[in-house]
Short mmCIF file of C-alpha atoms in Angstrom, two decimals:
data_model
loop_
_atom_site.label_atom_id
_atom_site.label_comp_id
_atom_site.label_asym_id
_atom_site.label_seq_id
_atom_site.Cartn_x
_atom_site.Cartn_y
_atom_site.Cartn_z
CA MET A 1 2.88 137.75 117.27
CA GLU A 2 4.38 134.40 118.22
CA ALA A 3 2.02 131.47 117.62
CA ILE A 4 0.95 129.62 120.76
CA ASP A 5 -0.20 126.00 120.89
CA PRO A 6 -2.82 125.91 123.67
CA GLN A 7 -2.30 122.16 124.02
CA LEU A 8 1.17 122.96 125.37
CA ARG A 9 0.16 125.74 127.78
CA LEU A 10 -1.48 125.52 131.19
CA TYR A 11 -3.61 128.44 132.36
CA THR A 12 -5.08 129.84 135.54
CA ALA A 13 -8.82 130.48 135.68
CA ALA A 14 -8.18 134.23 135.44
CA GLU A 15 -6.07 133.77 132.31
CA VAL A 16 -8.82 131.75 130.64
CA ARG A 17 -11.36 134.43 131.54
CA ALA A 18 -9.08 136.94 129.81
CA LEU A 19 -9.04 134.73 126.72
CA ASP A 20 -12.85 134.56 126.84
CA ARG A 21 -13.08 138.35 127.04
CA HIS A 22 -10.71 138.80 124.12
CA ALA A 23 -12.67 136.33 122.00
CA ILE A 24 -15.91 138.20 122.76
CA GLU A 25 -14.73 141.81 122.72
CA ALA A 26 -11.85 141.81 120.22
CA CYS A 27 -12.77 138.90 117.98
CA GLY A 28 -16.51 139.58 117.95
CA ILE A 29 -17.65 136.10 119.01
CA PRO A 30 -20.86 136.35 121.09
CA GLY A 31 -20.63 134.83 124.54
CA TYR A 32 -23.66 132.65 123.93
CA THR A 33 -22.02 131.28 120.79
CA LEU A 34 -19.02 130.21 122.88
CA MET A 35 -21.37 128.60 125.41
CA ARG A 36 -23.21 126.68 122.73
CA ARG A 37 -19.93 125.48 121.26
CA ALA A 38 -18.77 124.34 124.72
CA GLY A 39 -21.91 122.34 125.42
CA GLU A 40 -21.87 120.80 121.95
CA ALA A 41 -18.18 119.88 122.23
CA ALA A 42 -18.83 118.22 125.58
CA TRP A 43 -21.74 116.29 124.10
CA ARG A 44 -19.51 114.97 121.32
CA VAL A 45 -17.00 113.69 123.89
CA LEU A 46 -19.78 112.02 125.86
CA ALA A 47 -21.24 110.38 122.76
CA ARG A 48 -17.84 109.04 121.67
CA ARG A 49 -16.82 107.78 125.09
CA TRP A 50 -20.17 106.27 126.07
CA PRO A 51 -21.88 105.55 122.73
CA ASP A 52 -24.34 103.06 124.24
CA ALA A 53 -25.50 105.23 127.15
CA ALA A 54 -29.25 105.65 126.74
CA GLN A 55 -29.62 107.87 129.84
CA VAL A 56 -27.84 111.12 130.66
CA THR A 57 -28.22 112.97 133.96
CA VAL A 58 -27.04 116.58 133.86
CA LEU A 59 -26.37 118.35 137.16
CA CYS A 60 -26.58 122.12 136.77
CA GLY A 61 -25.48 124.68 139.31
CA ALA A 62 -24.90 128.37 138.84
CA GLY A 63 -23.11 130.53 136.29
CA ASN A 64 -21.82 129.65 132.86
CA ASN A 65 -20.96 126.09 133.86
CA ALA A 66 -24.69 125.47 134.30
CA GLY A 67 -25.30 127.05 130.90
CA ASP A 68 -22.86 124.61 129.31
CA GLY A 69 -24.81 121.82 130.98
CA TYR A 70 -28.16 122.99 129.61
CA VAL A 71 -26.70 123.14 126.10
CA LEU A 72 -25.34 119.59 126.44
CA ALA A 73 -28.71 118.41 127.74
CA ALA A 74 -30.49 119.85 124.70
CA ARG A 75 -28.04 118.25 122.27
CA ALA A 76 -28.28 114.86 124.01
CA ARG A 77 -32.09 115.00 123.93
CA ALA A 78 -32.05 115.98 120.25
CA CYS A 79 -29.87 112.93 119.56
CA GLY A 80 -32.39 110.58 121.13
CA ARG A 81 -31.00 110.12 124.62
CA ALA A 82 -33.21 110.17 127.68
CA VAL A 83 -32.07 113.26 129.60
CA ARG A 84 -32.77 114.30 133.17
CA VAL A 85 -31.62 117.72 134.36
CA MET A 86 -31.31 118.27 138.09
CA ALA A 87 -30.47 121.74 139.39
CA LEU A 88 -28.94 122.86 142.66
CA VAL A 89 -29.80 126.47 141.80
CA GLU A 90 -33.24 127.50 140.55
CA PRO A 91 -32.86 128.30 136.83
CA GLU A 92 -34.69 131.58 137.34
CA ARG A 93 -31.67 132.82 139.28
CA LEU A 94 -29.30 132.34 136.35
CA ARG A 95 -27.98 135.41 134.52
CA GLY A 96 -26.68 136.29 131.07
CA ASP A 97 -25.82 133.55 128.60
CA ALA A 98 -26.69 130.79 131.09
CA THR A 99 -30.28 132.10 131.13
CA HIS A 100 -30.44 131.82 127.33
CA ALA A 101 -29.21 128.22 127.52
CA TRP A 102 -31.80 127.28 130.15
CA ARG A 103 -34.62 128.87 128.18
CA ALA A 104 -33.54 127.03 125.03
CA TRP A 105 -33.64 123.77 126.99
CA ARG A 106 -37.10 124.58 128.33
CA GLU A 107 -38.43 125.64 124.91
CA ALA A 108 -37.22 122.32 123.49
CA GLY A 109 -39.48 120.57 126.00
CA GLY A 110 -36.90 119.84 128.68
CA GLY A 111 -37.72 119.97 132.37
CA VAL A 112 -35.69 120.66 135.49
CA GLU A 113 -35.89 118.73 138.77
CA PRO A 114 -34.41 119.37 142.22
CA PHE A 115 -31.32 117.33 142.97
CA ASP A 116 -32.12 113.79 144.12
CA PRO A 117 -29.22 111.38 144.63
CA ALA A 118 -31.54 108.41 144.10
CA ARG A 119 -32.22 109.52 140.52
CA LEU A 120 -28.64 109.62 139.24
CA GLU A 121 -28.79 107.41 136.15
CA GLY A 122 -26.68 106.71 133.09
CA VAL A 123 -23.79 109.06 132.44
CA VAL A 124 -23.68 111.88 134.98
CA VAL A 125 -22.61 115.29 133.68
CA ASP A 126 -21.06 117.60 136.27
CA ALA A 127 -22.06 121.16 135.33
CA LEU A 128 -22.26 122.41 138.89
CA LEU A 129 -19.53 124.94 139.57
CA GLY A 130 -16.73 125.26 137.02
CA THR A 131 -13.67 127.43 137.64
CA GLY A 132 -15.25 130.20 139.69
CA LEU A 133 -14.93 128.36 143.01
CA ASP A 134 -13.51 130.60 145.75
CA ARG A 135 -14.34 128.67 148.93
CA ASP A 136 -14.56 125.12 150.27
CA LEU A 137 -17.71 123.21 149.40
CA ALA A 138 -20.23 122.72 152.19
CA GLY A 139 -23.90 121.98 152.69
CA ALA A 140 -25.95 120.90 149.67
CA TRP A 141 -22.99 121.33 147.30
CA ALA A 142 -20.75 118.98 149.27
CA GLN A 143 -23.62 116.50 149.66
CA ALA A 144 -24.24 116.49 145.90
CA VAL A 145 -20.57 115.86 145.19
CA ALA A 146 -20.50 113.01 147.71
CA ALA A 147 -23.60 111.49 146.11
CA VAL A 148 -22.06 111.64 142.63
CA ASN A 149 -18.86 109.99 143.85
CA ALA A 150 -20.80 107.27 145.66
CA SER A 151 -23.15 106.57 142.75
CA GLY A 152 -20.80 104.39 140.75
CA ARG A 153 -21.99 106.12 137.58
CA PRO A 154 -19.59 107.29 134.86
CA VAL A 155 -19.00 111.02 135.17
CA LEU A 156 -18.14 113.69 132.61
CA ALA A 157 -17.02 117.00 134.14
CA LEU A 158 -17.45 120.25 132.25
CA ASP A 159 -14.41 122.56 132.37
CA ILE A 160 -13.19 121.21 135.72
CA PRO A 161 -14.55 118.73 138.29
CA SER A 162 -16.65 120.68 140.78
CA GLY A 163 -14.74 121.31 143.98
CA LEU A 164 -11.29 121.10 142.38
CA ASP A 165 -9.28 124.32 142.45
CA ALA A 166 -8.57 125.22 138.83
CA ASP A 167 -5.29 126.94 139.67
CA THR A 168 -3.72 124.56 142.20
CA GLY A 169 -5.38 121.17 141.85
CA ALA A 170 -6.32 121.21 145.54
CA VAL A 171 -9.66 119.79 146.68
CA ARG A 172 -11.84 122.51 148.18
CA GLY A 173 -13.62 120.48 150.84
CA ALA A 174 -14.93 117.88 148.37
CA ALA A 175 -14.54 117.35 144.64
CA VAL A 176 -16.17 115.28 141.93
CA ARG A 177 -14.19 112.28 140.71
CA ALA A 178 -14.75 112.29 136.96
CA ASP A 179 -13.89 109.67 134.38
CA ALA A 180 -13.29 112.42 131.84
CA THR A 181 -13.15 116.22 131.80
CA VAL A 182 -13.79 118.48 128.84
CA THR A 183 -12.08 121.76 129.58
CA PHE A 184 -12.77 124.84 127.49
CA VAL A 185 -10.54 127.45 125.80
CA GLY A 186 -7.38 126.56 127.77
CA LEU A 187 -6.04 123.68 129.85
CA LYS A 188 -6.33 124.53 133.55
CA ARG A 189 -3.24 124.10 135.71
CA GLY A 190 -5.13 122.30 138.44
CA LEU A 191 -6.14 119.44 136.17
CA PHE A 192 -2.54 118.22 136.00
CA THR A 193 -1.08 118.44 139.49
CA ALA A 194 -1.84 117.64 143.15
CA ALA A 195 -5.31 116.02 143.30
CA GLY A 196 -6.17 117.07 139.76
CA PRO A 197 -5.21 113.87 137.91
CA ASP A 198 -7.17 111.73 140.38
CA HIS A 199 -10.32 113.81 139.93
CA ALA A 200 -10.19 114.83 136.26
CA GLY A 201 -9.70 111.48 134.57
CA GLU A 202 -8.99 111.81 130.85
CA VAL A 203 -8.68 115.49 129.94
CA ARG A 204 -9.83 116.86 126.59
CA LEU A 205 -9.37 120.47 125.47
CA ALA A 206 -12.15 122.09 123.44
CA ARG A 207 -10.97 125.44 122.05
CA ILE A 208 -14.60 126.24 121.05
CA GLY A 209 -13.47 128.36 118.14
CA VAL A 210 -11.25 130.80 120.01
CA PRO A 211 -8.81 131.89 117.28
CA ASP A 212 -5.02 131.65 117.38
CA GLU A 213 -4.85 135.44 117.48
CA ALA A 214 -6.50 135.49 120.92
CA TYR A 215 -3.92 133.15 122.47
CA ALA A 216 -1.07 135.18 120.97
CA ALA A 217 -2.55 138.53 122.02
CA VAL A 218 -3.49 137.57 125.59
CA GLY A 219 -0.48 135.39 126.34
CA GLY A 220 -0.25 133.86 129.79
CA GLY A 221 -0.03 130.24 130.74
CA ILE A 222 2.98 128.15 131.65
CA PRO A 223 4.62 125.47 129.49
CA ARG A 224 3.28 121.94 129.55
CA LEU A 225 6.58 120.17 129.03
CA ALA A 226 7.05 118.02 125.94
CA GLY A 227 10.32 116.69 124.56
CA THR A 228 13.97 117.25 125.40
CA GLY A 229 15.26 119.49 122.64
CA LEU A 230 18.27 117.22 122.18
CA GLY A 231 19.68 116.98 118.68
CA ARG A 232 21.64 114.26 116.96
CA ARG A 233 25.30 113.84 117.79
CA ARG A 234 27.94 114.61 115.24
CA ARG A 235 29.53 111.56 113.66
CA GLY A 236 32.98 112.35 115.05
CA ALA A 237 31.86 112.74 118.66
CA HIS A 238 33.86 111.26 121.57
CA LYS A 239 32.95 110.65 125.22
CA GLY A 240 34.81 113.71 126.44
CA GLU A 241 32.36 115.95 124.59
CA HIS A 242 29.38 114.66 126.54
CA GLY A 243 30.36 115.53 130.05
CA HIS A 244 31.38 113.75 133.22
CA VAL A 245 28.79 113.22 135.97
CA LEU A 246 29.91 112.61 139.55
CA VAL A 247 27.29 110.98 141.77
CA VAL A 248 27.95 111.36 145.50
CA GLY A 249 25.95 109.05 147.74
CA GLY A 250 25.38 105.42 148.64
CA ASN A 251 25.79 105.32 152.41
CA HIS A 252 25.50 102.09 154.39
CA GLY A 253 22.68 99.99 152.97
CA MET A 254 21.83 102.50 150.24
CA ALA A 255 24.31 101.78 147.47
CA GLY A 256 21.44 101.03 145.09
CA ALA A 257 20.31 104.66 145.08
CA ALA A 258 23.71 105.87 143.87
CA LEU A 259 23.85 103.08 141.31
CA LEU A 260 20.45 104.05 139.89
CA ALA A 261 21.42 107.71 139.63
CA GLY A 262 24.69 106.83 137.92
CA GLU A 263 23.11 104.44 135.46
CA ALA A 264 20.38 106.96 134.63
CA ALA A 265 22.97 109.65 133.93
CA ALA A 266 24.74 107.28 131.56
CA ARG A 267 21.50 106.25 129.84
CA ALA A 268 20.58 109.91 129.39
CA GLY A 269 23.83 110.32 127.45
CA ALA A 270 26.57 111.46 129.80
CA GLY A 271 29.99 110.56 128.39
CA LEU A 272 31.46 109.45 131.72
CA VAL A 273 29.93 108.72 135.13
CA THR A 274 31.75 108.28 138.43
CA VAL A 275 30.07 107.21 141.66
CA ALA A 276 31.71 108.29 144.92
CA THR A 277 30.43 106.03 147.67
CA ARG A 278 31.35 104.06 150.77
CA PRO A 279 34.44 101.94 150.04
CA GLU A 280 32.66 98.67 150.82
CA HIS A 281 30.16 99.31 148.00
CA VAL A 282 32.67 99.71 145.18
CA ALA A 283 32.91 96.06 144.15
CA ALA A 284 29.16 95.59 144.05
CA LEU A 285 28.63 98.74 142.00
CA VAL A 286 31.25 97.78 139.43
CA ALA A 287 29.81 94.28 139.17
CA ALA A 288 26.29 95.64 138.67
CA ARG A 289 27.23 98.27 136.08
CA PRO A 290 30.85 98.06 134.90
CA GLU A 291 30.43 101.10 132.64
CA LEU A 292 30.39 103.27 135.77
CA MET A 293 33.56 104.22 137.62
CA ALA A 294 33.17 103.64 141.35
CA VAL A 295 35.46 105.22 143.94
CA GLY A 296 35.43 104.60 147.67
CA VAL A 297 35.67 107.79 149.74
CA GLU A 298 36.05 108.02 153.50
CA ASP A 299 35.84 111.80 153.88
CA GLY A 300 35.23 115.02 152.02
CA GLY A 301 38.88 115.50 151.20
CA ALA A 302 38.83 112.37 149.06
CA LEU A 303 36.28 114.07 146.80
CA THR A 304 38.66 116.87 145.76
CA PRO A 305 40.20 115.18 142.68
CA LEU A 306 36.84 113.76 141.64
CA LEU A 307 35.15 117.17 141.84
CA ALA A 308 37.93 118.67 139.73
CA ARG A 309 37.13 116.28 136.87
CA ALA A 310 33.34 116.50 137.06
CA THR A 311 31.16 118.53 134.72
CA VAL A 312 28.08 118.11 136.93
CA VAL A 313 27.71 116.71 140.45
CA ALA A 314 24.61 114.86 141.66
CA VAL A 315 24.54 114.64 145.44
CA GLY A 316 22.00 112.97 147.67
CA PRO A 317 20.96 109.54 146.34
CA GLY A 318 21.41 107.20 149.30
CA LEU A 319 23.51 109.84 151.07
CA GLY A 320 22.06 109.41 154.56
CA ARG A 321 22.35 111.96 157.34
CA ASP A 322 25.31 110.83 159.43
CA ALA A 323 28.73 112.45 159.76
CA TRP A 324 29.96 110.86 156.50
CA ALA A 325 26.98 112.31 154.65
CA GLN A 326 27.56 115.73 156.14
CA THR A 327 31.23 115.84 155.15
CA MET A 328 30.35 114.68 151.61
CA LEU A 329 27.74 117.42 151.23
CA GLU A 330 30.03 120.13 152.61
CA ALA A 331 32.76 119.16 150.17
CA VAL A 332 30.35 119.27 147.25
CA LEU A 333 28.93 122.65 148.27
CA ALA A 334 32.36 124.17 148.82
CA ASP A 335 33.23 123.45 145.20
CA GLY A 336 31.85 125.55 142.36
CA GLY A 337 29.95 124.22 139.38
CA PRO A 338 26.54 122.77 138.48
CA ARG A 339 24.89 120.62 141.13
CA VAL A 340 21.77 118.46 141.28
CA VAL A 341 20.71 118.09 144.90
CA ASP A 342 18.28 115.40 146.01
CA ALA A 343 17.06 113.21 148.86
CA ASP A 344 19.02 113.41 152.12
CA ALA A 345 21.19 116.22 150.77
CA LEU A 346 17.99 118.29 150.79
CA ASN A 347 17.18 117.19 154.32
CA LEU A 348 20.65 118.28 155.41
CA LEU A 349 20.05 121.65 153.75
CA ALA A 350 16.76 122.24 155.58
CA GLY A 351 16.98 125.14 157.98
CA ARG A 352 20.03 126.60 156.28
CA SER A 353 19.89 129.81 154.27
CA LEU A 354 22.22 128.68 151.49
CA ARG A 355 21.47 130.20 148.13
CA ARG A 356 23.19 129.67 144.79
CA ASP A 357 22.29 129.90 141.14
CA ASP A 358 24.18 126.83 139.91
CA TRP A 359 22.06 124.06 141.39
CA VAL A 360 18.85 122.14 140.84
CA LEU A 361 16.95 121.11 143.97
CA THR A 362 14.62 118.14 143.46
CA PRO A 363 12.43 117.72 146.57
CA HIS A 364 9.37 115.55 146.94
CA PRO A 365 6.55 117.21 148.96
CA GLY A 366 7.91 116.07 152.33
CA GLU A 367 11.39 117.39 151.59
CA ALA A 368 9.88 120.59 150.22
CA ALA A 369 7.99 121.04 153.48
CA ARG A 370 11.22 120.67 155.46
CA LEU A 371 12.97 123.22 153.24
CA LEU A 372 10.11 125.68 153.76
CA GLY A 373 9.49 124.89 157.42
CA CYS A 374 5.81 124.06 156.85
CA ALA A 375 3.50 121.06 156.70
CA THR A 376 3.44 118.76 153.69
CA GLU A 377 -0.27 119.55 153.33
CA ALA A 378 0.59 123.21 152.82
CA VAL A 379 2.94 122.30 149.98
CA GLN A 380 0.27 120.20 148.30
CA ARG A 381 -2.38 122.92 148.62
CA ASP A 382 -0.43 125.04 146.15
CA ARG A 383 2.48 123.24 144.55
CA PHE A 384 3.23 126.14 142.23
CA ALA A 385 3.60 128.56 145.13
CA ALA A 386 5.72 126.07 147.07
CA ALA A 387 8.13 125.56 144.17
CA GLU A 388 8.46 129.30 143.70
CA ALA A 389 9.03 129.80 147.43
CA ILE A 390 11.87 127.26 147.48
CA ARG A 391 13.47 128.91 144.49
CA ALA A 392 13.09 132.35 146.10
CA ARG A 393 14.81 131.07 149.24
CA HIS A 394 17.55 128.93 147.72
CA GLY A 395 17.98 130.19 144.15
CA GLY A 396 18.74 128.04 141.13
CA VAL A 397 16.03 125.72 139.84
CA THR A 398 13.46 123.83 141.91
CA VAL A 399 11.86 120.58 140.76
CA LEU A 400 8.91 119.78 143.02
CA LYS A 401 8.23 116.11 142.37
CA GLY A 402 4.87 114.37 142.53
CA ALA A 403 1.76 114.06 140.41
CA GLY A 404 2.26 116.92 137.98
CA THR A 405 5.91 117.74 138.72
CA VAL A 406 6.49 121.50 138.83
CA VAL A 407 9.72 123.15 137.67
CA ALA A 408 10.47 126.68 138.89
CA GLY A 409 13.45 128.49 137.40
CA PRO A 410 14.61 131.86 136.09
CA ALA A 411 12.31 131.49 133.06
CA GLY A 412 9.29 130.88 135.27
CA LEU A 413 7.12 127.88 136.01
CA ALA A 414 6.59 124.75 133.92
CA LEU A 415 4.76 121.50 134.53
CA ALA A 416 5.15 117.95 133.26
CA ALA A 417 1.95 116.01 132.73
CA THR A 418 3.90 112.78 132.23
CA GLY A 419 4.24 110.06 134.85
CA ASN A 420 1.89 107.58 136.52
CA PRO A 421 1.12 106.01 139.94
CA GLY A 422 3.42 103.08 139.20
CA MET A 423 6.31 105.47 139.71
CA ALA A 424 5.47 105.74 143.41
CA SER A 425 8.21 103.25 144.22
CA GLY A 426 11.72 103.31 145.61
CA GLY A 427 14.51 104.69 143.47
CA MET A 428 12.44 106.72 141.01
CA GLY A 429 13.74 110.01 142.41
CA ASP A 430 17.32 108.76 142.15
CA VAL A 431 16.74 108.01 138.47
CA LEU A 432 15.37 111.53 137.91
CA THR A 433 18.44 113.02 139.59
CA GLY A 434 20.70 111.05 137.29
CA VAL A 435 18.73 111.99 134.18
CA ILE A 436 18.89 115.71 134.96
CA ALA A 437 22.60 115.51 135.73
CA GLY A 438 23.25 113.51 132.55
CA LEU A 439 21.44 116.07 130.40
CA ALA A 440 23.22 118.98 132.06
CA ALA A 441 26.58 117.27 131.51
CA GLN A 442 25.87 117.27 127.76
CA GLY A 443 25.61 121.04 127.68
CA LEU A 444 22.01 121.83 128.52
CA GLY A 445 21.57 124.72 130.94
CA LEU A 446 20.36 123.68 134.37
CA GLU A 447 16.82 124.92 133.84
CA GLU A 448 16.66 123.35 130.40
CA ALA A 449 18.06 120.09 131.79
CA ALA A 450 15.54 120.11 134.64
CA ARG A 451 12.59 120.66 132.30
CA ALA A 452 13.78 118.10 129.77
CA GLY A 453 14.69 115.60 132.47
CA VAL A 454 11.36 115.80 134.24
CA TRP A 455 9.48 115.21 130.99
CA LEU A 456 11.80 112.39 129.88
CA HIS A 457 11.66 110.64 133.26
CA GLY A 458 7.86 110.74 133.40
CA ARG A 459 7.45 109.69 129.79
CA ALA A 460 9.83 106.77 130.31
CA GLY A 461 7.69 105.72 133.26
CA ASP A 462 4.56 105.91 131.12
CA LEU A 463 6.08 103.77 128.39
CA ALA A 464 7.34 101.20 130.89
CA ALA A 465 3.92 101.05 132.54
CA ALA A 466 2.18 100.65 129.18
CA GLU A 467 4.36 97.63 128.51
CA GLY A 468 3.98 95.82 131.83
CA GLY A 469 1.48 97.66 134.02
CA GLU A 470 1.79 100.25 136.77
CA ARG A 471 1.82 97.98 139.79
CA GLY A 472 5.25 96.45 140.29
CA LEU A 473 7.03 99.04 138.14
CA LEU A 474 10.66 99.35 139.26
CA ALA A 475 12.99 102.29 138.83
CA ARG A 476 15.39 100.26 136.72
CA ASP A 477 12.56 99.39 134.30
CA LEU A 478 12.82 102.97 133.01
CA MET A 479 16.40 102.62 131.75
CA PRO A 480 15.72 101.33 128.21
CA TRP A 481 13.06 103.97 127.69
CA ILE A 482 15.33 106.74 128.96
CA ARG A 483 17.88 105.77 126.37
CA GLY A 484 15.29 105.79 123.59
CA LEU A 485 13.79 109.14 124.57
CA ALA A 486 17.23 110.77 124.85
CA ASN A 487 17.75 110.08 121.14
CA PRO A 488 15.85 112.24 118.66
#
């Protein structure tokens, strides 16, 4: 069996339950042993992160998540912390391993109180609901979540913040905002996309002793992207070996978008980059980045010789939606070969049933909604399903941008956990388009280039933010980091 690194896989709740079953039934690990390991692992994270916290408040709900909470409470109490356990479900109603955990807590002298928002003290442990949530929170559950979020107390979530959908990252009515989340057995998809990053805080995986054999036997999960796979260049290489990217865009007032895409393609390693833009922008583009070739084009016919020389075409950055934009897009689509399609090129595609296998579409949620004919909120409720739906409709590879960018291609889904809020600024999408095109020009397949480019782009943003902060981060600040990450 092929070895699987669970740190590089993202699982649905059902897939993690299958791993649990295999560990219990095939590997002979008792369920209560797994629960004890989970609670103890969570306690270790709490003790390391908040070593001076004298008070711990554990909120227990129903099911195994509550059992994990009771185990943590017992360990915290044994280590000298003052522990209060408040339950939203009477412990007598618990079943299975969770009952054993509650009884062990009680036998150790621990008590259980009804939930009281006025008594939230110290570090709050969210052991309310876990991954079994199948409806929006309401009533006492929603009120408890609101109280936790309003308390100002540090919060540790067990497995997943209560109210967050483990599979999609959508908030089910209300969700706990945790400072840290200890997730068990496998990383949950929802922790890394949509609202997940805002609610999960720092995510730690505790495998709780599930052996490698279980991950290999059960399979499942999607890749958590890491690295580019690029190797070193041979010593005798020349620019012609590394592809020629043609960027088509830069309508009136938007030359900067085409410039950013072109520069990013060059920094990612493309041998040659040409920008086809409005004639009045040529001088400014050449002055800003003389390594790029800039050509003024008035109509689609002027693109013909440029398309003939291009290895990959990136269309959309600063394209606009006027007649010039339309004729540019039609000329690009009429020509065969790999394409990266972004921004207004996607808006011009909306409502059309075009389908091809040789393109990468890179919508943000609003553009994705226009491609699918739905509301942006519907895209964000299940970003994985939205990316797959765009790919099913238009073929090729779909890159659904945003917190936890999703890539959907012939090999399936993948997700990049890189990137940060500082990248919510103008031009970042243009840089991503250029990076993907630049990687594809060097010989990576379109899906491979999309996966590598999404990771590289987000990681470059993280490194740039670490150097100077998130607020005020500009798209061009990524360029030195793109160059570094493109080199092994």
